[in-house]
Tab-separated table of C-alpha atoms and ligand atoms in Angstrom:
chain	number	residue	atom	x	y	z
A	1	MET	CA	165.668	257.689	-1.581
A	2	ILE	CA	168.226	255.563	-3.399
A	3	PRO	CA	168.181	252.002	-2.071
A	4	ASP	CA	171.338	250.639	-0.482
A	5	TRP	CA	172.116	248.275	-3.352
A	6	PRO	CA	175.042	246.394	-1.737
A	7	SER	CA	172.945	245.468	1.289
A	8	GLU	CA	169.983	244.497	-0.909
A	9	ARG	CA	172.392	242.253	-2.801
A	10	ARG	CA	173.760	240.709	0.402
A	11	ARG	CA	170.221	240.025	1.632
A	12	MET	CA	169.302	238.412	-1.695
A	13	VAL	CA	172.370	236.154	-1.583
A	14	GLU	CA	171.663	235.092	2.036
A	15	ARG	CA	167.901	234.599	1.839
A	16	GLN	CA	167.309	233.501	-1.734
A	17	LEU	CA	170.532	231.679	-2.613
A	18	ARG	CA	172.407	230.379	0.445
A	19	LYS	CA	169.235	229.362	2.292
A	20	ARG	CA	168.068	227.399	-0.732
A	21	GLY	CA	171.346	225.532	-1.003
A	22	ILE	CA	173.518	227.415	-3.506
A	23	ARG	CA	177.058	226.635	-2.315
A	24	ASP	CA	179.525	227.414	-5.122
A	25	PRO	CA	181.532	230.339	-3.647
A	26	ARG	CA	182.302	231.726	-7.111
A	27	VAL	CA	178.589	231.840	-7.983
A	28	LEU	CA	177.705	233.460	-4.643
A	29	ASN	CA	180.470	236.005	-5.093
A	30	ALA	CA	179.408	236.885	-8.642
A	31	MET	CA	175.824	237.452	-7.514
A	32	LEU	CA	177.097	239.493	-4.576
A	33	THR	CA	179.014	241.873	-6.797
A	34	ILE	CA	177.045	242.229	-10.055
A	35	PRO	CA	174.625	245.188	-9.954
A	36	ARG	CA	171.342	243.589	-11.047
A	37	GLU	CA	169.705	247.022	-10.771
A	38	GLU	CA	171.708	248.076	-13.857
A	39	PHE	CA	170.013	245.367	-15.950
A	40	VAL	CA	166.350	245.980	-15.099
A	41	PRO	CA	164.203	248.764	-16.604
A	42	HIS	CA	164.566	252.028	-14.730
A	43	GLU	CA	160.958	252.033	-13.478
A	44	CYS	CA	161.353	248.653	-11.735
A	45	ARG	CA	164.792	249.220	-10.257
A	46	VAL	CA	163.442	249.073	-6.696
A	47	CYS	CA	162.312	245.506	-7.453
A	48	SER	CA	165.773	244.444	-8.649
A	49	TYR	CA	166.477	242.047	-5.781
A	50	GLN	CA	162.993	240.600	-5.356
A	51	ASP	CA	162.614	236.844	-5.411
A	52	GLU	CA	161.006	236.734	-8.871
A	53	PRO	CA	161.537	237.297	-12.594
A	54	LEU	CA	161.098	240.884	-13.841
A	55	GLN	CA	159.760	242.261	-17.125
A	56	ILE	CA	162.411	243.629	-19.474
A	57	GLY	CA	160.097	244.544	-22.381
A	58	TYR	CA	159.133	242.699	-25.597
A	59	GLY	CA	157.227	240.181	-23.435
A	60	GLN	CA	160.503	238.868	-21.986
A	61	THR	CA	161.809	238.590	-18.446
A	62	ILE	CA	165.073	238.624	-16.530
A	63	SER	CA	165.033	235.352	-14.571
A	64	GLN	CA	164.643	235.066	-10.794
A	65	PRO	CA	168.045	235.410	-9.047
A	66	TYR	CA	167.831	231.879	-7.597
A	67	MET	CA	167.244	230.320	-11.022
A	68	ILE	CA	170.268	232.118	-12.457
A	69	ALA	CA	172.432	231.018	-9.528
A	70	LEU	CA	171.224	227.412	-9.779
A	71	MET	CA	171.853	227.257	-13.529
A	72	ALA	CA	175.315	228.772	-13.084
A	73	GLU	CA	176.162	226.352	-10.260
A	74	LEU	CA	175.072	223.351	-12.329
A	75	LEU	CA	177.631	224.290	-15.000
A	76	GLU	CA	180.480	223.789	-12.450
A	77	LEU	CA	182.635	226.457	-14.079
A	78	THR	CA	186.260	226.972	-12.997
A	79	GLY	CA	187.141	230.092	-14.970
A	80	ALA	CA	188.806	228.425	-17.945
A	81	GLU	CA	185.736	227.704	-20.068
A	82	THR	CA	184.020	229.115	-23.122
A	83	VAL	CA	180.279	229.303	-22.405
A	84	LEU	CA	177.261	229.858	-24.642
A	85	ASP	CA	174.378	231.856	-23.103
A	86	VAL	CA	171.190	231.330	-25.134
A	87	GLY	CA	168.502	233.983	-24.569
A	88	GLY	CA	170.690	236.940	-23.633
A	89	GLY	CA	167.819	239.303	-22.708
A	90	SER	CA	169.095	242.121	-20.475
A	91	GLY	CA	172.617	240.715	-20.301
A	92	TYR	CA	172.474	240.019	-16.538
A	93	HIS	CA	172.788	236.242	-16.805
A	94	ALA	CA	175.676	236.715	-19.263
A	95	ALA	CA	177.368	239.051	-16.764
A	96	VAL	CA	177.158	236.344	-14.080
A	97	LEU	CA	178.577	233.721	-16.460
A	98	GLY	CA	181.272	236.185	-17.531
A	99	GLN	CA	182.568	236.267	-13.943
A	100	LEU	CA	182.711	232.465	-13.833
A	101	ALA	CA	184.172	231.541	-17.226
A	102	ALA	CA	186.968	232.727	-19.523
A	103	ARG	CA	184.703	233.722	-22.370
A	104	VAL	CA	180.947	234.000	-22.975
A	105	VAL	CA	179.003	234.206	-26.211
A	106	SER	CA	175.512	235.526	-25.464
A	107	ILE	CA	172.960	235.054	-28.231
A	108	GLU	CA	169.613	236.882	-28.336
A	109	ILE	CA	166.940	236.644	-31.038
A	110	ILE	CA	165.323	240.092	-30.516
A	111	PRO	CA	167.638	242.775	-31.977
A	112	ALA	CA	166.555	245.501	-29.515
A	113	LEU	CA	167.312	243.239	-26.546
A	114	ALA	CA	170.714	242.278	-27.970
A	115	ARG	CA	171.483	246.014	-28.161
A	116	LEU	CA	170.190	246.525	-24.622
A	117	ALA	CA	172.441	243.737	-23.311
A	118	GLU	CA	175.427	245.286	-25.049
A	119	GLN	CA	174.677	248.692	-23.538
A	120	ASN	CA	174.134	247.255	-20.044
A	121	LEU	CA	177.364	245.263	-20.205
A	122	ALA	CA	179.344	248.254	-21.502
A	123	ARG	CA	177.935	250.654	-18.881
A	124	THR	CA	178.771	248.280	-16.026
A	125	ALA	CA	182.175	247.410	-17.561
A	126	LEU	CA	181.279	243.712	-17.177
A	127	GLY	CA	181.359	242.848	-20.865
A	128	GLY	CA	185.114	242.519	-21.396
A	129	ASN	CA	184.977	238.763	-22.033
A	130	ILE	CA	181.402	238.661	-23.398
A	131	THR	CA	180.389	238.751	-27.066
A	132	VAL	CA	176.715	239.577	-27.655
A	133	VAL	CA	175.319	238.300	-30.950
A	134	CYS	CA	171.846	238.524	-32.457
A	135	GLY	CA	170.417	235.344	-33.910
A	136	ASP	CA	168.574	232.089	-33.326
A	137	GLY	CA	170.297	230.492	-30.348
A	138	SER	CA	168.352	227.257	-30.807
A	139	GLN	CA	170.938	226.642	-33.529
A	140	GLY	CA	173.766	227.476	-31.138
A	141	TRP	CA	176.676	229.581	-32.365
A	142	PRO	CA	179.096	227.282	-34.210
A	143	ASP	CA	181.826	229.937	-34.595
A	144	ALA	CA	182.979	229.613	-30.984
A	145	ALA	CA	182.113	225.910	-30.414
A	146	PRO	CA	182.803	223.608	-28.657
A	147	TYR	CA	181.428	225.004	-25.392
A	148	ALA	CA	182.286	223.559	-21.990
A	149	GLY	CA	179.046	225.116	-20.752
A	150	ILE	CA	175.765	225.990	-22.449
A	151	SER	CA	173.004	227.797	-20.554
A	152	VAL	CA	169.552	228.235	-22.106
A	153	ALA	CA	167.201	230.783	-20.493
A	154	ALA	CA	164.077	230.019	-22.553
A	155	ALA	CA	161.893	226.898	-22.537
A	156	ALA	CA	162.312	224.404	-25.372
A	157	PRO	CA	159.928	221.632	-26.479
A	158	ASP	CA	163.019	219.405	-26.756
A	159	ILE	CA	166.768	219.763	-26.511
A	160	PRO	CA	167.854	221.333	-29.821
A	161	GLU	CA	170.264	218.995	-31.638
A	162	PRO	CA	172.761	221.769	-32.570
A	163	LEU	CA	173.278	222.561	-28.882
A	164	LEU	CA	174.178	218.931	-28.121
A	165	ALA	CA	176.506	218.930	-31.126
A	166	GLN	CA	178.268	222.122	-29.984
A	167	LEU	CA	178.636	220.926	-26.393
A	168	GLY	CA	182.253	219.992	-25.649
A	169	ASP	CA	183.478	216.828	-23.952
A	170	PRO	CA	183.637	217.385	-21.055
A	171	GLY	CA	180.684	219.719	-21.184
A	172	ARG	CA	177.541	220.651	-19.260
A	173	LEU	CA	174.275	222.006	-20.692
A	174	VAL	CA	171.354	223.415	-18.655
A	175	ILE	CA	168.021	223.917	-20.366
A	176	PRO	CA	164.326	224.109	-19.393
A	177	VAL	CA	162.382	221.492	-21.376
A	178	GLY	CA	158.624	220.984	-21.375
A	179	ASP	CA	155.484	222.692	-22.592
A	180	ARG	CA	154.837	226.423	-22.780
A	181	LEU	CA	153.778	226.705	-19.132
A	182	ASP	CA	155.679	224.120	-17.121
A	183	GLN	CA	159.113	222.711	-17.638
A	184	GLU	CA	161.836	220.722	-15.958
A	185	LEU	CA	165.311	222.188	-15.776
A	186	ARG	CA	167.519	219.521	-17.324
A	187	LEU	CA	171.249	219.120	-16.886
A	188	ILE	CA	173.055	217.234	-19.656
A	189	VAL	CA	176.566	216.104	-18.784
A	190	LYS	CA	178.911	214.968	-21.553
A	191	SER	CA	181.977	213.083	-20.416
A	192	GLU	CA	184.325	210.609	-22.106
A	193	GLY	CA	181.999	210.165	-25.046
A	194	ALA	CA	178.911	209.428	-22.938
A	195	THR	CA	175.963	211.725	-22.222
A	196	HIS	CA	173.914	211.635	-19.018
A	197	GLU	CA	170.776	213.581	-18.222
A	198	HIS	CA	169.446	214.740	-14.834
A	199	ILE	CA	166.410	216.756	-13.771
A	200	ALA	CA	167.488	219.598	-11.480
A	201	THR	CA	164.117	221.156	-10.660
A	202	PHE	CA	160.797	222.277	-12.090
A	203	CYS	CA	160.543	225.737	-13.561
A	204	ARG	CA	158.696	228.215	-15.755
A	205	PHE	CA	160.554	230.115	-18.482
A	206	VAL	CA	159.414	232.175	-21.448
A	207	PRO	CA	159.269	230.096	-24.663
A	208	LEU	CA	162.334	229.533	-26.846
A	209	ARG	CA	161.658	230.742	-30.373
A	210	GLY	CA	163.424	229.878	-33.608
A	211	ASP	CA	163.987	226.585	-35.410
A	212	GLY	CA	164.495	224.466	-32.285
A	213	GLY	CA	161.851	226.287	-30.267
A	214	TRP	CA	158.143	227.075	-30.513
A	215	ARG	CA	156.886	228.365	-33.833
B	1	SAH	N1	168.890	235.679	-19.574
B	1	SAH	C1	168.152	236.901	-19.750
B	1	SAH	C2	166.664	236.762	-19.813
B	1	SAH	C3	166.100	235.544	-20.415
B	1	SAH	S1	164.460	235.732	-21.047
B	1	SAH	C4	168.538	237.968	-18.740
B	1	SAH	O1	169.446	237.763	-17.956
B	1	SAH	O2	167.936	239.032	-18.774
B	1	SAH	C5	164.654	234.713	-22.462
B	1	SAH	C6	165.279	235.431	-23.614
B	1	SAH	O3	165.449	234.468	-24.654
B	1	SAH	C7	164.437	236.543	-24.210
B	1	SAH	O4	165.185	237.725	-24.267
B	1	SAH	C8	164.086	236.042	-25.624
B	1	SAH	O5	163.985	237.048	-26.592
B	1	SAH	C9	165.258	235.113	-25.889
B	1	SAH	N2	165.051	234.083	-26.897
B	1	SAH	C10	163.949	233.347	-27.155
B	1	SAH	N3	164.173	232.470	-28.158
B	1	SAH	C11	165.462	232.657	-28.542
B	1	SAH	C12	166.283	232.041	-29.533
B	1	SAH	N4	165.848	231.073	-30.328
B	1	SAH	N5	167.559	232.475	-29.650
B	1	SAH	C13	168.044	233.468	-28.852
B	1	SAH	N6	167.305	234.083	-27.904
B	1	SAH	C14	166.031	233.677	-27.743
């Protein structure tokens, strides 16, 4: 039997997002409409709307829906921004950001996953304003900088300097920082030349690789 995806999505938004305090109507609407089942491996499609990360191959995961919603909400996007998505994976997180911003650059270090994201975004017709690139996102992607929003979906030992440099003013950066097992989700807000840092929550992400990540 094919699951009733729209009602699974509605249930996820109510129970996992609204109940936990996600309020941005644009974020809730994006998560209500984007077919997460199109971004998870075929054999775990029935798990698409579970309250947890899911394996997408190559030892990587698509983040828990709540974490994606929280990160998107923290960016306070209005629809006019250029956003950098570091750790593109399946392309789902990029699809959510694509609904919230004018343009998204999604960078992924594993070539096969960058291809997968491109295919998923093309098949769902959600990739119109999203450019998928393959490379080391810990160095950002200078070609499209500055970014009003930067979202990092892999855990870094520290905030990579190039990401701070490519963050616009005003600009907001969300990134998990800590050790390989436990991190805090940090929000960096740049405004009128000053930079402020907040801790949004505690979290567990797969490690960021590359020059600004774990060797
Ligand atoms: N946001 C993704 C999943 C994130 S998992 C989704 O929606 O499916 C973290 C991803 O970050 C993995 O795909 C991993 O390969 C990638 N990654 C790790 N280090 C990276 C780096 N330095 N640059 C770009 N991508 C990186």
